Tab-separated table of C-alpha atoms and ligand atoms in Angstrom:
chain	number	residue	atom	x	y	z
Q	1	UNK	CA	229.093	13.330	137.275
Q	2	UNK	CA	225.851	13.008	139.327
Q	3	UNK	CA	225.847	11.467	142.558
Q	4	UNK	CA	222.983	9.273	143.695
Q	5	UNK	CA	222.427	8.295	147.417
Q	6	UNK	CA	219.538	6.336	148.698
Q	7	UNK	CA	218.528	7.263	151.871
Q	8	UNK	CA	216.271	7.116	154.894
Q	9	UNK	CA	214.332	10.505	155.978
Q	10	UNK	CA	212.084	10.470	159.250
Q	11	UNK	CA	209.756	13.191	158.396
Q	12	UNK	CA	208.646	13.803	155.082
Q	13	UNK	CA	205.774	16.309	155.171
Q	14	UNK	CA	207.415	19.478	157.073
Q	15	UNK	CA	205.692	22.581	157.844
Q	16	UNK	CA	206.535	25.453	155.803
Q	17	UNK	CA	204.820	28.793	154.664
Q	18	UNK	CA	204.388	27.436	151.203
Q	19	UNK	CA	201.100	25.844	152.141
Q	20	UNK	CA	200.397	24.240	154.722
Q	21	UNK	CA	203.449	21.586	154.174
Q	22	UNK	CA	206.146	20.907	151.617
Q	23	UNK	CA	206.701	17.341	150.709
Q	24	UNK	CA	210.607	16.586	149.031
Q	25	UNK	CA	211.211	13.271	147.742
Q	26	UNK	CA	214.373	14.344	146.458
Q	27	UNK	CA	217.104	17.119	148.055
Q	28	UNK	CA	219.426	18.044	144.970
Q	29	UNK	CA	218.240	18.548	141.404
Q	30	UNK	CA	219.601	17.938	138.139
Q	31	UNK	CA	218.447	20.517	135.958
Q	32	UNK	CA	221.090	22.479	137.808
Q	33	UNK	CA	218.808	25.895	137.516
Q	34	UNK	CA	221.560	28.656	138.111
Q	35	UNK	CA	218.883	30.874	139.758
Q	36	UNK	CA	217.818	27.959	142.676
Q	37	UNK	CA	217.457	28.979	146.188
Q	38	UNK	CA	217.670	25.691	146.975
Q	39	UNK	CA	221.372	25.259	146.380
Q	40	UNK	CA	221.906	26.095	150.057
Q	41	UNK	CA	220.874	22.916	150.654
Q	42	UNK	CA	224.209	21.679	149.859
Q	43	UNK	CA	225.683	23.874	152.404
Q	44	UNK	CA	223.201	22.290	154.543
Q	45	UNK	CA	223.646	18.768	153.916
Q	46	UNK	CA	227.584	18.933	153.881
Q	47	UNK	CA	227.509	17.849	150.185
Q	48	UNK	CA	230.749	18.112	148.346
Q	49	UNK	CA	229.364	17.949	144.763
Q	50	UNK	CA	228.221	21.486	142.946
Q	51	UNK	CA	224.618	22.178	142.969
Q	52	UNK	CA	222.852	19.943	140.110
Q	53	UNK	CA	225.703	17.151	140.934
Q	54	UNK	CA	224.102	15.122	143.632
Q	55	UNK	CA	220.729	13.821	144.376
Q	56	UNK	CA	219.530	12.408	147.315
Q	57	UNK	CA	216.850	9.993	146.944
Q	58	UNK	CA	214.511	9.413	150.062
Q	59	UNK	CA	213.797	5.813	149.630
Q	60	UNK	CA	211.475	5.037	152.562
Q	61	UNK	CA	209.204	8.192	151.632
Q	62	UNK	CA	206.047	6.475	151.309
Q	63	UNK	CA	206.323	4.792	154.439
Q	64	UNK	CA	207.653	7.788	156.185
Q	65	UNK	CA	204.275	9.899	154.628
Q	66	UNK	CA	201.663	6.702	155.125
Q	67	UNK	CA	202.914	7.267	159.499
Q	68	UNK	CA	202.311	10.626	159.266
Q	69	UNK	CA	199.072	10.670	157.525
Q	70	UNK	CA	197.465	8.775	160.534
Q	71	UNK	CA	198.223	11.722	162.655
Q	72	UNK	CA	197.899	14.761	160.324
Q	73	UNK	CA	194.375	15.058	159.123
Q	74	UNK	CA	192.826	17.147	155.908
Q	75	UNK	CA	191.939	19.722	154.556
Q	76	UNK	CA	196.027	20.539	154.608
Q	77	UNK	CA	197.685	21.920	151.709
Q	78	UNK	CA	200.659	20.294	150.676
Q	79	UNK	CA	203.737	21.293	148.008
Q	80	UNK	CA	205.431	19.474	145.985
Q	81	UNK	CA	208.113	20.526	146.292
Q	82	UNK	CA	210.672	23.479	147.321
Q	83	UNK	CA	213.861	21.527	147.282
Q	84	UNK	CA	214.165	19.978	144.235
Q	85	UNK	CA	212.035	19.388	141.462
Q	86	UNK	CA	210.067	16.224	142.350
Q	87	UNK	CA	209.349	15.040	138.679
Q	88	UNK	CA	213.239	15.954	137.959
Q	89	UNK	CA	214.585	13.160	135.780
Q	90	UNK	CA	215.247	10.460	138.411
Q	91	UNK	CA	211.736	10.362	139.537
Q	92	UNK	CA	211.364	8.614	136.026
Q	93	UNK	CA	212.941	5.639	137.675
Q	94	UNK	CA	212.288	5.955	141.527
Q	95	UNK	CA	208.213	7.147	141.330
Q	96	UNK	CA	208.126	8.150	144.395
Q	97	UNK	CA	206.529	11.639	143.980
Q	98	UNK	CA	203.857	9.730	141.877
Q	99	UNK	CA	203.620	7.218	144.789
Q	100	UNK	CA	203.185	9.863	147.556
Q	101	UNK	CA	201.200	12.201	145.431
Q	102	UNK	CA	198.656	9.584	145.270
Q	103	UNK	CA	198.899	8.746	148.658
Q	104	UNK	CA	197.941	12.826	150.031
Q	105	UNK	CA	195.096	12.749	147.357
Q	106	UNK	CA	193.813	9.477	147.975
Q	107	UNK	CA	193.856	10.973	151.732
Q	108	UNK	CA	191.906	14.219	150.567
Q	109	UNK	CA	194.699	16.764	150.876
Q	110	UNK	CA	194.744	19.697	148.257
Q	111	UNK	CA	198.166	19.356	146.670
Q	112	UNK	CA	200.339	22.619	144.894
Q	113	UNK	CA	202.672	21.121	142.734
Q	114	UNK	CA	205.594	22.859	140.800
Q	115	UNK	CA	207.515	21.797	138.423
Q	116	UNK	CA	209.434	22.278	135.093
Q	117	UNK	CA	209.283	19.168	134.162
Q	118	UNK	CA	207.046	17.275	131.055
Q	119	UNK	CA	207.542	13.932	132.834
Q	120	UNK	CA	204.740	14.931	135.241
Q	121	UNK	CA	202.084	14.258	131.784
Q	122	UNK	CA	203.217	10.557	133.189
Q	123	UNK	CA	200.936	10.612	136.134
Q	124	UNK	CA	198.188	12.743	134.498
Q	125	UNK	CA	195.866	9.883	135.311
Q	126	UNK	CA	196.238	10.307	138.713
Q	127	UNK	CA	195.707	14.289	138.493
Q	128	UNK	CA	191.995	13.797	136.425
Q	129	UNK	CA	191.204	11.993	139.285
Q	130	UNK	CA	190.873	14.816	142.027
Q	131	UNK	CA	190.053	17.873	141.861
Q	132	UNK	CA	191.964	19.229	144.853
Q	133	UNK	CA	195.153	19.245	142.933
Q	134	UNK	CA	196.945	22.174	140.683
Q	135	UNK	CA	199.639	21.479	138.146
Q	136	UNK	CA	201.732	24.543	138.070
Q	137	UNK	CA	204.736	24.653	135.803
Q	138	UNK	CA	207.195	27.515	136.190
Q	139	UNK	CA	208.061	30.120	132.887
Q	140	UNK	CA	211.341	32.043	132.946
Q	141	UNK	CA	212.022	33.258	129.506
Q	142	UNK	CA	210.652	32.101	126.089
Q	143	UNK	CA	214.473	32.956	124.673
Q	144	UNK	CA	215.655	29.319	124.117
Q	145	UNK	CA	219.125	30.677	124.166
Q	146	UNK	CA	219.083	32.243	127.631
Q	147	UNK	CA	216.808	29.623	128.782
Q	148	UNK	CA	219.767	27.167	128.197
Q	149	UNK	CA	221.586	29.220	130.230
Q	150	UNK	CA	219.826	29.472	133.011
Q	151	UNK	CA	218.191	26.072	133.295
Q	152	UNK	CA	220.027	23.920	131.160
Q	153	UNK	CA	219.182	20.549	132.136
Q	154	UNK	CA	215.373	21.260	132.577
Q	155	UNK	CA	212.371	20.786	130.062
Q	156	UNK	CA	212.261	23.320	127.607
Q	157	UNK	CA	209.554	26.353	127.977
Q	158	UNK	CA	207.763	24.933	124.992
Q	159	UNK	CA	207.258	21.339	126.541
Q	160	UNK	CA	206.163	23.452	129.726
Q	161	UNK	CA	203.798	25.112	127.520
Q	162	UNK	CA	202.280	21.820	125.999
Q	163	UNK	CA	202.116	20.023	129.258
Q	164	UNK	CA	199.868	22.893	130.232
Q	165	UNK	CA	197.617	22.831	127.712
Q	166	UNK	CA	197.350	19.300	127.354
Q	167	UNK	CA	196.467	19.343	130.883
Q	168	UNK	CA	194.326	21.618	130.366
Q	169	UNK	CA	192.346	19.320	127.744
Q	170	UNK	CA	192.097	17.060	130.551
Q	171	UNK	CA	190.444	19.260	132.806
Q	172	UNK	CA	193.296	19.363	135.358
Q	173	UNK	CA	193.642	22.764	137.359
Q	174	UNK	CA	196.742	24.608	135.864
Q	175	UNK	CA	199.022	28.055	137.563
Q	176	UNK	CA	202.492	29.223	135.890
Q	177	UNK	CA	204.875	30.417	138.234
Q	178	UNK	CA	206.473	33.361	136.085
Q	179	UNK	CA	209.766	34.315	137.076
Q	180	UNK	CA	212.568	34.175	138.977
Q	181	UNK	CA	212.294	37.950	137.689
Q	182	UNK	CA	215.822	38.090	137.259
Q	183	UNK	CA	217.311	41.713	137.402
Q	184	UNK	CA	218.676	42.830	133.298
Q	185	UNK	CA	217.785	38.855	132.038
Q	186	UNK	CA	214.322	38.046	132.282
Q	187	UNK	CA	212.717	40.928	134.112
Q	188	UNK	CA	212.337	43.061	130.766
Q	189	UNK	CA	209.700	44.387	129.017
Q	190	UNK	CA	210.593	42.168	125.836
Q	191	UNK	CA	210.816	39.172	128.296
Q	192	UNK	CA	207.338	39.814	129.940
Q	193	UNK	CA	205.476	40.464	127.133
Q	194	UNK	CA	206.643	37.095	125.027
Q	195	UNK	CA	205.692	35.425	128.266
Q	196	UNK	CA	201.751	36.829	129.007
Q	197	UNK	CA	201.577	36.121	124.901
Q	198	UNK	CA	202.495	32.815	124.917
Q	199	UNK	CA	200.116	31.762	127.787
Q	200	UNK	CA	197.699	33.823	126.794
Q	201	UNK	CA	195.300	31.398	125.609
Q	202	UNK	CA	195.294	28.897	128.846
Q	203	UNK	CA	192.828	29.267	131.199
Q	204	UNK	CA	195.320	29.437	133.898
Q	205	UNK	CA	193.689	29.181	138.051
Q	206	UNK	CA	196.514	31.840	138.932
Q	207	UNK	CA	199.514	33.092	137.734
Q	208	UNK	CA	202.117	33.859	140.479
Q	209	UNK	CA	205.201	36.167	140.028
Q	210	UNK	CA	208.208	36.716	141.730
Q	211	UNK	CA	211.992	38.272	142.577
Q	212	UNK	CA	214.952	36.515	142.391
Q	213	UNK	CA	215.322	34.596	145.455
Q	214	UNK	CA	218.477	36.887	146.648
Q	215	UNK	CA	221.542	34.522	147.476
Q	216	UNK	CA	224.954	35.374	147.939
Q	217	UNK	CA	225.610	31.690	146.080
Q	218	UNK	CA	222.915	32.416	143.615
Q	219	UNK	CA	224.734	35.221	142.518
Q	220	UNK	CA	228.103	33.479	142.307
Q	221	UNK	CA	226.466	30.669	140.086
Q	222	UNK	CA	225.058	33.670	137.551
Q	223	UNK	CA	228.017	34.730	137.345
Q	224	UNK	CA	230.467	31.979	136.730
Q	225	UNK	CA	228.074	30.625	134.176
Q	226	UNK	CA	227.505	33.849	132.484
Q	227	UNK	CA	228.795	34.424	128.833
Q	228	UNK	CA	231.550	37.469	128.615
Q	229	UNK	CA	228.614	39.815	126.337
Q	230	UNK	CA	226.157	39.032	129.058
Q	231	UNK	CA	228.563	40.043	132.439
Q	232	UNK	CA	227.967	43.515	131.852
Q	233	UNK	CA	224.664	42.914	132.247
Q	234	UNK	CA	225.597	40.634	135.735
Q	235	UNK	CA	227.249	43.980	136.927
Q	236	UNK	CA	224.152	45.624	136.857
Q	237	UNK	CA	222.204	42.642	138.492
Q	238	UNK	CA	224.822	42.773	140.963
Q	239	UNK	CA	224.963	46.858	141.502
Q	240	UNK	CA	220.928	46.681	141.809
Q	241	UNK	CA	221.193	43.294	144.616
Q	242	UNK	CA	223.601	43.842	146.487
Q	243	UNK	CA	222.735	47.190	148.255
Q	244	UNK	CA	219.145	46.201	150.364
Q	245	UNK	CA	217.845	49.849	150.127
Q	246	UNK	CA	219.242	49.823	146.064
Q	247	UNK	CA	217.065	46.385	145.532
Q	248	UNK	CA	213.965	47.792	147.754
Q	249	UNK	CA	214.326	50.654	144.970
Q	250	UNK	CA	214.436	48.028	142.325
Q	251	UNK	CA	211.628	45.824	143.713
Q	252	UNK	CA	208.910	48.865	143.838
Q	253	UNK	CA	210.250	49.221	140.284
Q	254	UNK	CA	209.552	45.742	139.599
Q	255	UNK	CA	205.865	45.982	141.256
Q	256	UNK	CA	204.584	48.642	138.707
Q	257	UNK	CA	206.059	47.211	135.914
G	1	SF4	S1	214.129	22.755	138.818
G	1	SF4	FE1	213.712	23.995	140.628
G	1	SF4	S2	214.675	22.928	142.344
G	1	SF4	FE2	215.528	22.091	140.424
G	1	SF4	S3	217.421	23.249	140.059
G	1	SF4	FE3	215.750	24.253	138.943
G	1	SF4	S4	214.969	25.842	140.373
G	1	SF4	FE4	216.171	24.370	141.574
């Protein structure tokens, strides 16, 4: 059962080295990813619900963001966002990524955004309208099977792939973020290859790749949600992470593949 609360945040643009800021309207995320970094959060917030299960909703953000855009001037680059998906479901009702995506543009910041979600075609009128904005959407497999597994309550990589290109048609600045590279699931040859096919085509600004985010909770998730055919498989993940000089091994591995 998902648990919604509504409330008040101070700051809302925080420094960060993804960009110059990252803006969160929203700490949880529903599409319960079982690769997420961000599931320390609910460490971090003292949340009792799993990862995926609560939400919270920041319901003063454009308030918060209109303060501290009189005192933090452009050119800044913002993201949107790093933890939680700001066009996750919710946002369908609440709008307040729309709301405060509008507000850093109107103010002449360049905005990143990232998401997996086709609800962001919603505010494609606002994206045609600057060009210091760049949809990115992120690929992880095109195996609909696995991709249930792993993000089962997000868009599916074929929506991804049409939000792209319909962007695209509409002249808005597009990047994939292709991974989390996931060690024996999606960092294969077979993997890679459907991937660089299937967005071959787009005329993509950048394509950015990376690791799994290595967290002892990350791996935990993987493997409580795992199938019994595929925990073999989370062995070897797990024999390749959880030594550091083992996954530096792995990682140079990774780079020349
Ligand atoms: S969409 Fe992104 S933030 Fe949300 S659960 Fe998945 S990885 Fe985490």
């Amino acid at each position: 059962m998902l648990t919604i609360r509504q409330l008040s945040c101070k700051s809302l643009l925080n420094k960060s080295t993804l960009g110059d800021f990252t803006l969160n309207c929203y700490v949880g995320c529903t599409p319960k990813c079982l690769y997420c970094y961000a599931r320390y959060m609910k460490k971090f917030k003292e949340r009792p619900e799993e990862w995926g299960d609560f939400v919270d909703v920041k319901i003063n953000a454009c308030e918060v963001l209109r303060k501290q855009l009189e005192r933090i001037k452009p050119p800044k680059e913002v993201f949107m966002s790093s933890v939680g998906d700001g066009w996750q479901p919710l946002e369908a009702r609440y709008k307040l990524s729309r709301a405060c995506l509008k507000l850093l543009l109107e103010a002449g910041f360049e905005v990143s955004i990232l998401t997996k979600s086709s609800l962001i075609q919603r505010d494609f009128d606002v994206l045609t309208r600057f060009k210091t904005v760049c949809l990115g959407m992120t690929i992880t497999t095109l195996d609909k099977e696995l991709q249930k597994v792993l993000e089962p309550y997000a868009s599916t990589v074929q929506e991804r792939l049409d939000t792209l290109k319909k962007a695209q048609d509409k002249r808005i600045k597009t990047w994939v973020f292709l991974g989390p590279l996931i060690p024996e699931f999606t960092d294969t040859y077979s993997n890679l290859e459907a991937i660089f096919k299937a967005i071959k085509g787009l005329n993509l600004d950048s394509i950015y790749i990376d690791r799994l985010n290595l967290r002892w909770q990350v791996l935990e998730a993987l493997r409580k949600s795992l199938s019994k055919q595929d925990y073999l498989k989370w062995r070897l993940l797990f024999y390749k992470c959880i030594n550091p000089q083992r996954y530096a091994e792995y990682s140079q591995q990774l780079r020349k593949k």
